[in-house]
Coordinates of C-alpha atoms in Angstrom, one line a residue:
Chain B
X1 CA -23.8 52.8 -3.4
X2 CA -20.6 52.0 -5.2
X3 CA -18.3 52.6 -2.2
X4 CA -20.8 50.7 0.0
X5 CA -20.4 47.5 -2.1
X6 CA -16.6 47.9 -2.2
X7 CA -16.5 48.1 1.6
X8 CA -18.8 45.1 1.8
X9 CA -16.6 43.2 -0.6
X10 CA -13.5 44.0 1.4
X11 CA -15.2 43.0 4.6
X12 CA -16.3 39.7 3.1
X13 CA -12.8 39.1 2.0
X14 CA -11.5 39.8 5.4
X15 CA -14.1 37.5 7.0
X16 CA -13.2 34.8 4.5
X17 CA -9.5 35.1 5.3
X18 CA -10.2 35.0 9.0
X19 CA -12.5 32.0 8.5
X20 CA -9.7 30.2 6.5
X21 CA -7.2 31.0 9.2
X22 CA -9.5 29.5 11.8
X23 CA -10.2 26.5 9.7
X24 CA -6.4 26.0 9.2
X25 CA -5.7 26.3 12.9
X26 CA -8.4 23.8 13.8
X27 CA -7.1 21.5 11.1
X28 CA -3.5 21.3 12.5
X29 CA -3.9 18.0 14.2
X30 CA -5.5 16.5 11.1
X31 CA -2.8 18.0 8.9
X32 CA -0.1 16.4 11.2
X33 CA -1.8 13.1 10.6
X34 CA -2.0 13.8 6.9
X35 CA 1.7 14.7 6.7
X36 CA 3.0 11.2 5.7
X37 CA 0.5 11.2 2.8
X38 CA 1.7 14.6 1.6
X39 CA 5.3 13.5 1.9
X40 CA 4.6 10.3 0.1
X41 CA 2.8 11.8 -2.9
X42 CA 5.4 14.6 -3.3
X43 CA 8.5 12.4 -3.0
X44 CA 7.2 9.3 -4.9
X45 CA 4.6 10.6 -7.3
X46 CA 5.2 14.3 -8.1
X47 CA 9.0 14.4 -8.0
X48 CA 9.2 11.6 -10.7
X49 CA 7.0 13.8 -12.9
X50 CA 9.9 16.3 -12.9
X51 CA 12.1 13.5 -14.1
X52 CA 9.9 13.4 -17.3
X53 CA 12.1 16.2 -18.6
X54 CA 14.8 13.7 -19.6
X55 CA 12.4 12.8 -22.5
X56 CA 13.6 16.1 -23.9
X57 CA 17.3 15.7 -22.9
X58 CA 20.0 13.3 -23.7
X59 CA 20.4 11.6 -20.4
X60 CA 23.9 11.0 -19.1
X61 CA 24.5 9.2 -15.8
X62 CA 27.2 11.7 -14.8
X63 CA 25.0 14.8 -15.5
X64 CA 21.8 13.5 -14.0
X65 CA 18.3 14.7 -14.7
X66 CA 19.0 18.4 -14.4
X67 CA 22.3 18.8 -16.2
X68 CA 22.1 16.5 -19.2
X69 CA 22.0 18.4 -22.5
X70 CA 18.6 19.5 -24.0
X71 CA 17.8 17.9 -27.3
X72 CA 14.3 19.2 -27.9
X73 CA 12.0 16.8 -29.6
X74 CA 14.8 14.5 -31.0
X75 CA 13.8 11.5 -28.9
X76 CA 10.2 11.8 -30.1
X77 CA 11.3 12.3 -33.7
X78 CA 13.3 9.1 -33.4
X79 CA 10.3 7.2 -31.9
X80 CA 8.0 8.2 -34.7
X81 CA 10.5 7.4 -37.5
X82 CA 11.9 4.0 -36.4
X83 CA 10.0 1.0 -37.7
X84 CA 10.4 -0.9 -34.5
X85 CA 9.0 1.8 -32.2
X86 CA 6.2 2.5 -34.6
X87 CA 5.3 -1.2 -34.5
X88 CA 5.4 -1.1 -30.7
X89 CA 3.0 1.8 -30.6
X90 CA 0.7 0.1 -33.2
X91 CA 0.7 -3.1 -31.1
X92 CA -0.2 -1.2 -28.0
X93 CA -3.2 0.3 -29.7
X94 CA -4.3 -2.9 -31.4
X95 CA -4.0 -5.0 -28.3
X96 CA -5.5 -2.3 -26.2
X97 CA -8.5 -1.5 -28.4
X98 CA -9.2 -5.2 -29.1
X99 CA -8.9 -5.8 -25.3
X100 CA -11.5 -3.2 -24.6
X101 CA -13.8 -4.2 -27.4
X102 CA -13.7 -7.9 -26.6
X103 CA -13.6 -7.8 -22.8
X104 CA -16.0 -5.0 -22.3
X105 CA -19.3 -6.7 -23.2
X106 CA -18.6 -10.0 -21.4
X107 CA -19.0 -8.7 -17.8
X108 CA -22.3 -7.0 -18.7
X109 CA -23.6 -10.2 -20.2
X110 CA -22.5 -12.2 -17.1
X111 CA -24.1 -9.6 -14.8
X112 CA -27.4 -9.8 -16.8
X113 CA -27.4 -13.6 -16.6
X114 CA -26.6 -13.7 -12.9
X115 CA -29.4 -11.1 -12.3
X116 CA -31.9 -13.7 -13.5
X117 CA -30.8 -16.4 -11.2
X118 CA -33.3 -16.9 -8.4
X119 CA -31.5 -19.7 -6.4
X120 CA -29.3 -17.8 -3.9
X121 CA -27.0 -20.7 -3.0
X122 CA -26.3 -21.5 -6.6
X123 CA -25.7 -17.9 -7.3
X124 CA -23.2 -17.4 -4.5
X125 CA -21.3 -20.6 -5.3
X126 CA -21.0 -20.0 -9.0
X127 CA -20.1 -16.4 -8.6
X128 CA -17.2 -17.4 -6.4
X129 CA -15.8 -19.4 -9.3
X130 CA -16.1 -16.4 -11.6
X131 CA -14.3 -14.0 -9.3
X132 CA -11.4 -16.3 -8.4
X133 CA -9.1 -15.8 -11.4
X134 CA -9.0 -12.1 -10.7
X135 CA -6.9 -12.6 -7.6
X136 CA -4.2 -14.6 -9.4
X137 CA -0.9 -13.0 -10.6
X138 CA -0.4 -12.7 -14.4
X139 CA 2.6 -15.0 -14.0
X140 CA 0.2 -17.7 -12.9
X141 CA -2.5 -17.0 -15.5
X142 CA 0.0 -16.5 -18.3
X143 CA 1.7 -19.7 -17.3
X144 CA -1.6 -21.6 -17.3
X145 CA -2.5 -20.3 -20.7
X146 CA 0.8 -20.8 -22.4
X147 CA 0.8 -24.2 -20.9
X148 CA -2.6 -25.2 -22.2
X149 CA -2.0 -23.9 -25.7
X150 CA 1.6 -25.2 -26.0
X151 CA 2.4 -27.0 -29.2
X152 CA 3.8 -30.3 -27.9
X153 CA 2.8 -30.5 -24.2
X154 CA -0.4 -28.5 -24.3
X155 CA -3.7 -30.2 -23.5
X156 CA -5.6 -28.6 -26.3
X157 CA -3.3 -30.0 -28.9
X158 CA -3.2 -33.3 -27.1
X159 CA -7.0 -33.5 -27.4
X160 CA -7.2 -32.4 -31.1
X161 CA -4.4 -34.7 -32.0
X162 CA -6.0 -37.7 -30.5
X163 CA -9.4 -36.9 -32.0
X164 CA -8.5 -35.5 -35.4
X165 CA -4.7 -36.0 -35.8
X166 CA -4.4 -32.2 -35.9
X167 CA -2.0 -29.9 -34.1
X168 CA -1.7 -26.1 -34.2
X169 CA 1.0 -23.7 -33.0
X170 CA -1.4 -21.4 -31.2
X171 CA 1.4 -19.4 -29.5
X172 CA 3.6 -19.0 -32.6
X173 CA 1.1 -17.6 -35.1
X174 CA 0.3 -13.9 -34.7
X175 CA -3.5 -14.2 -35.1
X176 CA -3.9 -17.1 -32.7
X177 CA -1.5 -15.6 -30.2
X178 CA -3.6 -12.5 -30.0
X179 CA -6.7 -14.7 -29.5
X180 CA -5.0 -16.6 -26.7
X181 CA -3.9 -13.3 -25.2
X182 CA -7.4 -11.9 -25.3
X183 CA -9.0 -15.0 -23.9
X184 CA -6.6 -15.0 -21.0
X185 CA -7.7 -11.5 -20.2
X186 CA -11.3 -12.4 -20.4
X187 CA -10.8 -15.5 -18.2
X188 CA -9.0 -13.4 -15.5
X189 CA -11.1 -10.3 -15.4
X190 CA -14.4 -11.0 -17.1
X191 CA -16.2 -12.5 -14.0
X192 CA -14.8 -10.0 -11.5
X193 CA -15.7 -7.0 -13.6
X194 CA -19.3 -8.1 -13.5
X195 CA -19.5 -7.2 -9.8
X196 CA -19.9 -3.5 -10.6
X197 CA -22.8 -4.1 -12.9
X198 CA -24.4 -6.5 -10.4
X199 CA -24.1 -3.8 -7.8
X200 CA -25.9 -1.4 -10.2
X201 CA -28.6 -4.0 -10.9
X202 CA -29.6 -4.3 -7.2
X203 CA -30.9 -0.7 -7.5
X204 CA -33.6 -1.5 -10.1
X205 CA -37.0 -1.2 -8.5
X206 CA -38.8 -4.5 -8.8
X207 CA -42.2 -2.8 -9.5
X208 CA -40.8 -2.0 -13.0
X209 CA -40.6 -5.7 -13.8
X210 CA -44.0 -6.5 -12.3
X211 CA -45.5 -3.7 -14.4
X212 CA -43.8 -4.9 -17.5
X213 CA -44.9 -8.5 -16.9
X214 CA -48.5 -7.4 -16.4
X215 CA -48.2 -5.6 -19.8
X216 CA -47.2 -8.9 -21.3
X217 CA -43.5 -8.2 -21.9
X218 CA -41.5 -11.4 -22.1
X219 CA -38.3 -12.2 -20.3
X220 CA -36.0 -11.0 -23.1
X221 CA -38.0 -7.8 -23.7
X222 CA -37.8 -7.1 -19.9
X223 CA -34.0 -7.5 -20.0
X224 CA -33.7 -5.2 -23.0
X225 CA -36.1 -2.5 -22.0
X226 CA -35.7 -2.4 -18.2
X227 CA -32.5 -4.1 -17.0
X228 CA -30.2 -2.8 -19.6
X229 CA -31.2 0.8 -19.6
X230 CA -31.0 0.9 -15.8
X231 CA -27.3 0.1 -15.9
X232 CA -26.4 2.5 -18.7
X233 CA -24.7 5.1 -16.4
X234 CA -22.5 2.3 -15.0
X235 CA -21.7 1.1 -18.5
X236 CA -20.6 4.6 -19.5
X237 CA -18.5 5.1 -16.4
X238 CA -16.8 1.8 -17.0
X239 CA -16.3 2.7 -20.6
X240 CA -14.5 5.9 -19.6
X241 CA -12.3 4.0 -17.1
X242 CA -11.5 1.4 -19.8
X243 CA -10.7 4.0 -22.4
X244 CA -8.0 5.3 -20.1
X245 CA -6.6 1.8 -19.9
X246 CA -6.4 1.2 -23.7
X247 CA -2.8 2.2 -23.6
X248 CA -1.8 0.4 -20.5
X249 CA -2.3 -3.2 -21.4
X250 CA -0.6 -4.5 -18.3
X251 CA 3.1 -5.1 -18.5
X252 CA 2.7 -8.3 -16.6
X253 CA 0.3 -9.9 -19.0
X254 CA 2.4 -9.2 -22.1
X255 CA 5.7 -9.9 -20.5
X256 CA 4.6 -13.4 -19.3
X257 CA 2.7 -14.4 -22.5
X258 CA 4.9 -13.0 -25.3
X259 CA 7.6 -15.0 -27.1
X260 CA 10.2 -14.2 -29.8
X261 CA 8.3 -15.7 -32.6
X262 CA 5.3 -13.3 -32.3
X263 CA 7.5 -10.4 -31.3
X264 CA 6.0 -8.4 -34.2
X265 CA 2.6 -8.2 -32.6
X266 CA 3.4 -8.8 -28.9
X267 CA 5.9 -6.1 -28.1
X268 CA 4.0 -3.1 -26.4
X269 CA 5.2 0.2 -25.0
X270 CA 5.5 -1.0 -21.4
X271 CA 7.6 -4.1 -22.2
X272 CA 9.7 -2.0 -24.7
X273 CA 10.4 0.7 -22.2
X274 CA 11.4 -2.0 -19.7
X275 CA 13.8 -3.7 -22.1
X276 CA 15.5 -0.7 -23.7
X277 CA 15.3 1.5 -20.6
X278 CA 16.4 -0.8 -17.8
X279 CA 17.9 -3.4 -20.0
X280 CA 20.0 -1.2 -22.3
X281 CA 20.1 2.0 -20.2
X282 CA 18.5 4.2 -22.9
X283 CA 16.8 6.3 -20.3
X284 CA 15.8 9.3 -22.5
X285 CA 14.4 7.3 -25.3
X286 CA 12.3 5.1 -23.0
X287 CA 11.1 8.0 -21.0
X288 CA 9.9 9.7 -24.2
X289 CA 8.1 6.5 -25.1
X290 CA 6.5 6.3 -21.6
X291 CA 5.5 10.0 -21.7
X292 CA 3.9 9.5 -25.1
X293 CA 1.9 6.6 -23.7
X294 CA 0.8 8.7 -20.6
X295 CA -0.2 11.7 -22.7
X296 CA -2.2 9.6 -25.1
X297 CA -4.0 7.7 -22.4
X298 CA -4.8 10.9 -20.4
X299 CA -6.2 12.5 -23.6
X300 CA -8.3 9.4 -24.2
X301 CA -9.8 9.6 -20.7
X302 CA -10.5 13.4 -21.1
X303 CA -12.1 12.9 -24.5
X304 CA -14.3 10.1 -23.4
X305 CA -15.3 12.0 -20.3
X306 CA -16.2 15.1 -22.2
X307 CA -18.4 13.0 -24.6
X308 CA -20.0 11.4 -21.6
X309 CA -20.6 14.8 -20.1
X310 CA -22.7 15.8 -23.1
X311 CA -25.0 13.0 -22.1
X312 CA -24.8 14.1 -18.5
X313 CA -22.8 11.1 -17.4
X314 CA -19.3 12.6 -16.9
X315 CA -17.1 11.4 -14.1
X316 CA -16.1 14.9 -13.1
Chain Y
X1 CA -46.7 -15.1 -10.9
X2 CA -46.9 -18.1 -13.2
X3 CA -43.8 -19.0 -15.3
X4 CA -44.6 -19.5 -18.9
X5 CA -43.0 -22.1 -21.2
X6 CA -40.7 -19.6 -22.8
X7 CA -39.6 -18.4 -19.3
X8 CA -38.8 -21.9 -18.3
X9 CA -36.6 -22.3 -21.4
X10 CA -34.9 -19.0 -20.6
X11 CA -34.1 -20.1 -17.1
X12 CA -32.8 -23.5 -18.2
X13 CA -30.5 -21.9 -20.8
X14 CA -29.4 -19.3 -18.3
X15 CA -28.3 -22.0 -15.8
X16 CA -26.6 -24.0 -18.5
X17 CA -24.6 -21.0 -19.7
X18 CA -23.6 -19.9 -16.3
X19 CA -22.6 -23.3 -15.2
X20 CA -20.5 -23.8 -18.3
X21 CA -18.7 -20.5 -17.6
X22 CA -18.0 -21.7 -14.0
X23 CA -16.6 -24.9 -15.4
X24 CA -14.3 -22.9 -17.7
X25 CA -13.1 -20.9 -14.7
X26 CA -12.2 -24.1 -12.7
X27 CA -10.9 -26.5 -15.4
X28 CA -7.5 -24.9 -15.9
X29 CA -6.8 -25.2 -12.1
X30 CA -7.8 -28.9 -12.1
X31 CA -5.6 -29.4 -15.1
X32 CA -2.5 -27.7 -13.6
X33 CA -3.0 -29.3 -10.3
X34 CA -3.2 -32.8 -11.8
X35 CA -0.2 -32.1 -14.0
X36 CA 1.9 -31.3 -10.9
X37 CA 0.8 -34.5 -9.3
X38 CA 1.2 -36.8 -12.3
X39 CA 4.3 -38.8 -13.2
X40 CA 7.0 -37.9 -15.8
X41 CA 5.7 -40.6 -18.2
X42 CA 2.1 -39.4 -18.0
X43 CA 3.1 -35.7 -18.5
X44 CA 5.4 -36.2 -21.5
X45 CA 2.9 -38.5 -23.3
X46 CA 0.1 -35.9 -22.8
X47 CA -2.2 -38.2 -20.9
X48 CA -3.0 -35.7 -18.1
X49 CA -6.5 -34.2 -18.1
X50 CA -8.2 -33.1 -15.0
X51 CA -7.2 -36.0 -12.7
X52 CA -3.7 -36.9 -11.7
X53 CA -2.2 -39.9 -13.6
X54 CA 0.2 -42.1 -11.7
X55 CA 0.0 -39.9 -8.6
X56 CA 3.2 -38.7 -7.0
X57 CA 4.7 -35.5 -5.4
X58 CA 8.1 -35.6 -7.0
X59 CA 7.7 -32.2 -8.6
X60 CA 7.1 -30.6 -5.2
X61 CA 10.0 -32.5 -3.6
X62 CA 12.3 -31.4 -6.4
X63 CA 11.1 -27.8 -6.1
X64 CA 11.7 -27.5 -2.4
X65 CA 15.0 -29.4 -2.4
X66 CA 16.6 -28.2 -5.7
X67 CA 15.4 -24.6 -6.1
X68 CA 15.3 -21.5 -4.1
X69 CA 11.5 -21.7 -3.7
X70 CA 11.5 -21.8 0.1
X71 CA 13.6 -18.6 0.5
X72 CA 11.5 -17.0 -2.3
X73 CA 8.3 -17.9 -0.4
X74 CA 9.7 -16.3 2.8
X75 CA 10.7 -13.2 0.8
X76 CA 7.1 -13.0 -0.5
X77 CA 5.7 -13.3 3.0
X78 CA 8.0 -10.5 4.2
X79 CA 7.2 -8.2 1.3
X80 CA 3.5 -8.9 1.7
X81 CA 3.2 -8.6 5.5
X82 CA 5.3 -5.5 5.9
X83 CA 3.9 -3.8 2.8
X84 CA 0.3 -4.4 3.8
X85 CA 0.8 -3.1 7.3
X86 CA 2.6 0.0 6.1
X87 CA 0.0 0.7 3.3
X88 CA -2.9 0.2 5.7
X89 CA -1.5 2.6 8.3
X90 CA -0.7 5.3 5.8
X91 CA -4.0 4.9 3.8
X92 CA -6.1 5.2 7.0
X93 CA -4.1 8.2 8.1
X94 CA -4.7 9.8 4.7
X95 CA -8.3 8.8 4.4
X96 CA -9.5 10.1 7.8
X97 CA -8.5 13.8 7.4
X98 CA -10.0 13.7 3.8
X99 CA -13.2 12.3 5.2
X100 CA -13.7 15.3 7.5
X101 CA -15.8 18.1 6.1
X102 CA -13.9 20.9 7.8
X103 CA -10.4 19.7 6.9
X104 CA -8.4 22.6 5.5
X105 CA -7.3 22.0 1.9
X106 CA -9.5 18.9 1.6
X107 CA -10.6 19.5 -2.0
X108 CA -7.1 20.5 -3.1
X109 CA -5.5 17.4 -1.6
X110 CA -8.1 15.1 -3.0
X111 CA -7.6 16.6 -6.5
X112 CA -3.8 16.3 -6.2
X113 CA -4.2 12.6 -5.3
X114 CA -6.7 11.8 -8.0
X115 CA -4.4 13.4 -10.6
X116 CA -1.8 10.8 -9.8
X117 CA -4.3 8.2 -10.9
X118 CA -4.5 9.8 -14.3
X119 CA -1.0 10.8 -14.9
X120 CA 2.4 9.8 -13.4
X121 CA 6.1 9.9 -14.1
X122 CA 6.2 6.4 -15.6
X123 CA 8.6 3.6 -15.2
X124 CA 12.0 5.2 -15.9
X125 CA 11.6 8.5 -14.0
X126 CA 10.2 6.6 -11.1
X127 CA 13.2 4.2 -11.2
X128 CA 15.7 7.1 -11.4
X129 CA 13.9 8.7 -8.4
X130 CA 14.1 5.5 -6.4
X131 CA 17.8 5.1 -7.3
X132 CA 18.6 8.6 -6.2
X133 CA 17.0 7.7 -2.9
X134 CA 19.1 4.6 -2.6
X135 CA 16.2 2.3 -2.7
X136 CA 17.3 0.0 -5.6
X137 CA 17.7 -3.6 -4.6
X138 CA 15.8 -3.0 -1.3
X139 CA 12.3 -3.9 -0.5
X140 CA 11.8 -0.2 0.4
X141 CA 11.3 0.5 -3.3
X142 CA 8.5 -2.1 -3.5
X143 CA 6.8 -0.7 -0.4
X144 CA 7.0 2.8 -1.7
X145 CA 5.6 1.9 -5.2
X146 CA 2.0 1.7 -4.0
X147 CA 2.2 2.8 -0.3
X148 CA -1.1 4.7 -0.6
X149 CA -3.2 3.4 -3.5
X150 CA -5.6 6.3 -4.3
X151 CA -8.4 3.8 -5.2
X152 CA -8.1 1.9 -1.9
X153 CA -7.7 5.2 0.0
X154 CA -11.0 6.5 -1.5
X155 CA -12.8 3.3 -0.5
X156 CA -11.7 3.9 3.1
X157 CA -12.6 7.6 2.9
X158 CA -16.1 6.9 1.6
X159 CA -16.7 4.5 4.5
X160 CA -15.4 7.1 7.1
X161 CA -17.7 9.7 5.5
X162 CA -20.7 7.7 6.5
X163 CA -19.8 7.8 10.2
X164 CA -22.2 10.1 12.2
X165 CA -20.6 13.4 13.0
X166 CA -22.0 13.2 16.6
X167 CA -19.7 10.3 17.2
X168 CA -16.6 12.4 16.5
X169 CA -18.0 15.4 18.4
X170 CA -18.7 13.2 21.4
X171 CA -15.1 11.9 21.4
X172 CA -13.8 15.4 21.2
X173 CA -15.9 16.5 24.2
X174 CA -14.4 13.5 26.1
X175 CA -11.0 15.0 25.3
X176 CA -9.9 12.6 22.6
X177 CA -7.2 13.8 20.2
X178 CA -7.7 13.3 16.5
X179 CA -5.4 10.3 16.6
X180 CA -7.3 8.8 19.6
X181 CA -10.6 9.3 17.9
X182 CA -9.5 7.6 14.8
X183 CA -7.9 4.7 16.7
X184 CA -10.5 4.1 19.4
X185 CA -13.7 5.2 17.9
X186 CA -13.6 5.1 14.1
X187 CA -11.4 2.1 13.3
X188 CA -13.3 -0.4 15.5
X189 CA -16.4 0.5 13.6
X190 CA -14.7 0.2 10.2
X191 CA -13.6 -3.4 10.3
X192 CA -15.4 -4.5 7.1
X193 CA -13.8 -1.9 4.9
X194 CA -10.4 -2.3 6.6
X195 CA -10.5 -6.1 5.9
X196 CA -11.6 -5.4 2.3
X197 CA -8.8 -2.9 1.6
X198 CA -6.3 -4.9 3.6
X199 CA -7.0 -7.9 1.3
X200 CA -6.6 -5.8 -1.8
X201 CA -3.2 -4.7 -0.6
X202 CA -2.3 -8.2 0.5
X203 CA -3.0 -9.6 -3.0
X204 CA -1.3 -6.7 -4.7
X205 CA 1.9 -7.4 -2.7
X206 CA 1.7 -11.1 -3.1
X207 CA 1.3 -10.9 -6.9
X208 CA 3.9 -8.2 -7.3
X209 CA 5.9 -9.0 -10.4
X210 CA 7.0 -5.9 -12.4
X211 CA 8.2 -4.0 -9.4
X212 CA 10.5 -6.9 -8.3
X213 CA 11.8 -7.2 -11.9
X214 CA 12.7 -3.6 -12.0
X215 CA 14.0 -2.9 -8.5
X216 CA 15.4 -6.1 -7.1
X217 CA 18.7 -7.1 -8.7
X218 CA 19.9 -9.6 -6.2
X219 CA 18.4 -13.0 -7.1
X220 CA 18.5 -14.0 -3.5
X221 CA 15.9 -11.3 -2.8
X222 CA 13.4 -12.5 -5.5
X223 CA 9.9 -13.2 -4.4
X224 CA 7.8 -16.3 -5.3
X225 CA 6.2 -14.7 -8.4
X226 CA 9.5 -14.0 -10.1
X227 CA 10.9 -17.4 -9.2
X228 CA 7.8 -19.1 -10.6
X229 CA 8.1 -17.1 -13.8
X230 CA 11.7 -18.4 -14.1
X231 CA 10.5 -21.9 -13.6
X232 CA 7.9 -21.5 -16.3
X233 CA 10.3 -20.0 -18.8
X234 CA 13.7 -21.6 -18.3
X235 CA 14.0 -25.2 -19.2
X236 CA 17.6 -25.5 -18.0
X237 CA 16.3 -25.4 -14.5
X238 CA 14.6 -28.7 -15.2
X239 CA 17.8 -30.2 -16.7
X240 CA 19.7 -29.1 -13.6
X241 CA 17.2 -30.7 -11.3
X242 CA 17.2 -33.9 -13.3
X243 CA 21.0 -34.1 -13.2
X244 CA 20.8 -33.6 -9.5
X245 CA 18.1 -36.2 -9.0
X246 CA 19.9 -38.6 -11.3
X247 CA 22.4 -39.3 -8.6
X248 CA 20.1 -39.0 -5.5
X249 CA 16.5 -39.8 -6.2
X250 CA 16.5 -41.6 -9.6
X251 CA 13.2 -39.9 -10.6
X252 CA 12.9 -37.7 -13.7
X253 CA 10.7 -34.6 -13.9
X254 CA 9.4 -32.8 -16.9
X255 CA 9.1 -29.0 -17.5
X256 CA 5.3 -29.3 -17.2
X257 CA 5.6 -30.9 -13.8
X258 CA 7.9 -28.1 -12.5
X259 CA 5.9 -25.2 -14.0
X260 CA 2.6 -26.6 -12.8
X261 CA 3.9 -27.3 -9.3
X262 CA 5.3 -23.8 -9.2
X263 CA 2.0 -22.4 -10.2
X264 CA 0.2 -24.4 -7.6
X265 CA 2.5 -23.0 -4.9
X266 CA 1.5 -19.5 -5.9
X267 CA -2.2 -20.3 -6.1
X268 CA -2.7 -22.4 -3.0
X269 CA -2.3 -19.5 -0.5
X270 CA -4.8 -17.5 -2.4
X271 CA -7.3 -20.3 -2.5
X272 CA -6.8 -20.7 1.3
X273 CA -7.7 -17.0 2.0
X274 CA -10.3 -16.8 -0.8
X275 CA -13.4 -17.8 1.2
X276 CA -12.5 -15.3 3.8
X277 CA -11.8 -12.7 1.2
X278 CA -15.0 -13.2 -0.7
X279 CA -17.2 -12.2 2.2
X280 CA -15.8 -8.7 1.9
X281 CA -14.6 -7.7 -1.5
X282 CA -18.0 -7.4 -3.2
X283 CA -19.0 -4.8 -0.7
X284 CA -15.6 -3.1 -1.0
X285 CA -15.8 -2.8 -4.8
X286 CA -19.3 -1.4 -4.6
X287 CA -18.3 1.4 -2.2
X288 CA -15.4 2.3 -4.4
X289 CA -17.4 2.2 -7.6
X290 CA -20.2 4.5 -6.3
X291 CA -18.1 7.2 -4.9
X292 CA -14.9 6.9 -6.9

């Protein structure tokens, strides 16, 4: 019996190997076509990962990535002891978490509202206004917002000054700068992010609504008990994706909206890495900062995903 | 079904809220557009709302005559056109093998690509890598940043996966190579998804900002976005323009005029392709969201 199963196993293994060889031979034309992709991802995505080692070295131009002296965790120790870098890390978290909290519910609300619109022409027209800002560069959106909220030339201050004789330096106070920053983000992405929820809403069977209506459920009740639960999986998926983005508040947005006066709350990891890395050539330190950011955001994604998995909603 | 009174109120409120939101989306454009078309006097005294005051096109004249906006525009076009073509070619050639059930190593390759979405070398190691390849200060660096965007590639792959297997088998029996099958059979049937993803790449390259800041050191090679960002932030540009015009044109322009005109030049091309774009992207986002 025992030897029988061993023979069997060996034969299966052989068959499997032969099968794989055949599969490989048949795939050769496809592999040739796939070659540029392999080359691209190795050369431009995986090789830079090897460069992350300079976070643990003291990078010298002459020595390069592979020969600069090892310094262990010195760079990280410095990052976690300097007031400036700690503030940068704190800002990244604060702006990121506020960003997710504030900008997460808006697209869901917009999708729920659009879902109740019955006039198709109106729906299509108005939706196109909501999606438009997504396609603009942050330079444009940042420029528009800093322009509107400017102290002397901004239209908001012009209006409040004319009506109440009142002006406010929105861009030069930390609290109001954060508010302007978050509203710009909502303005740009809020409408567009609703698409995914709208897509999920098209799958809700209409019989559910009819049944609920016959049972006497009002409009709001129907939204709360039928519409909302049916998009919970999408909401969780989007939450996971957004958690991963907590740390990567886009460079472009911060860079185009920040100013020296609110430097204390507006400097985030990506802008800091750009300034001290490329601006001042401190490659090791800035790489350590970047690595810290990547590891935290990867961890956040994995944690959120494992929580979601417990509710059977994991992404993988 | 009869609509009750409370339902009618609900619908009314719904329309009002949604319309208000749409107005908020549009107002900033109207404001910036009218700023760019208003006079110096109107702009500096804060009179401009959402219609041009004392209409003129001085800001645009000054931009095209006194700044490098035209070369920057041409640079943007070059970056965008070449980048989009390269990205589409490589993404399609990556997506097709990955869409085939019997492709050797399919799962492994897919995982290796998705991993790069979750983790990457980051700004500085990527920069050092580009530098060692001699790509600094060349558009090559910009095209290699996002040559195959995993998200876009997955959208294409999902579409290819829906193709009936018989179609591919039939092409093979007729003696088509894989490349011919892709080119003559699959691609003509995939136009909607190709247009969607093509548009995503197009916008990405057009709006590219950080990459240009990092990799392009020669100011003559700057694209429109970086130039407009300079117009927005550097007031001395306006002074220079005014000194220039003091002798020739005798019109003054304000920083608001220049920044808003710059913004409009960025926005107008996007508004022009937007109606075309809108037909496709909703579908594209849906495909990506379901399978990705």
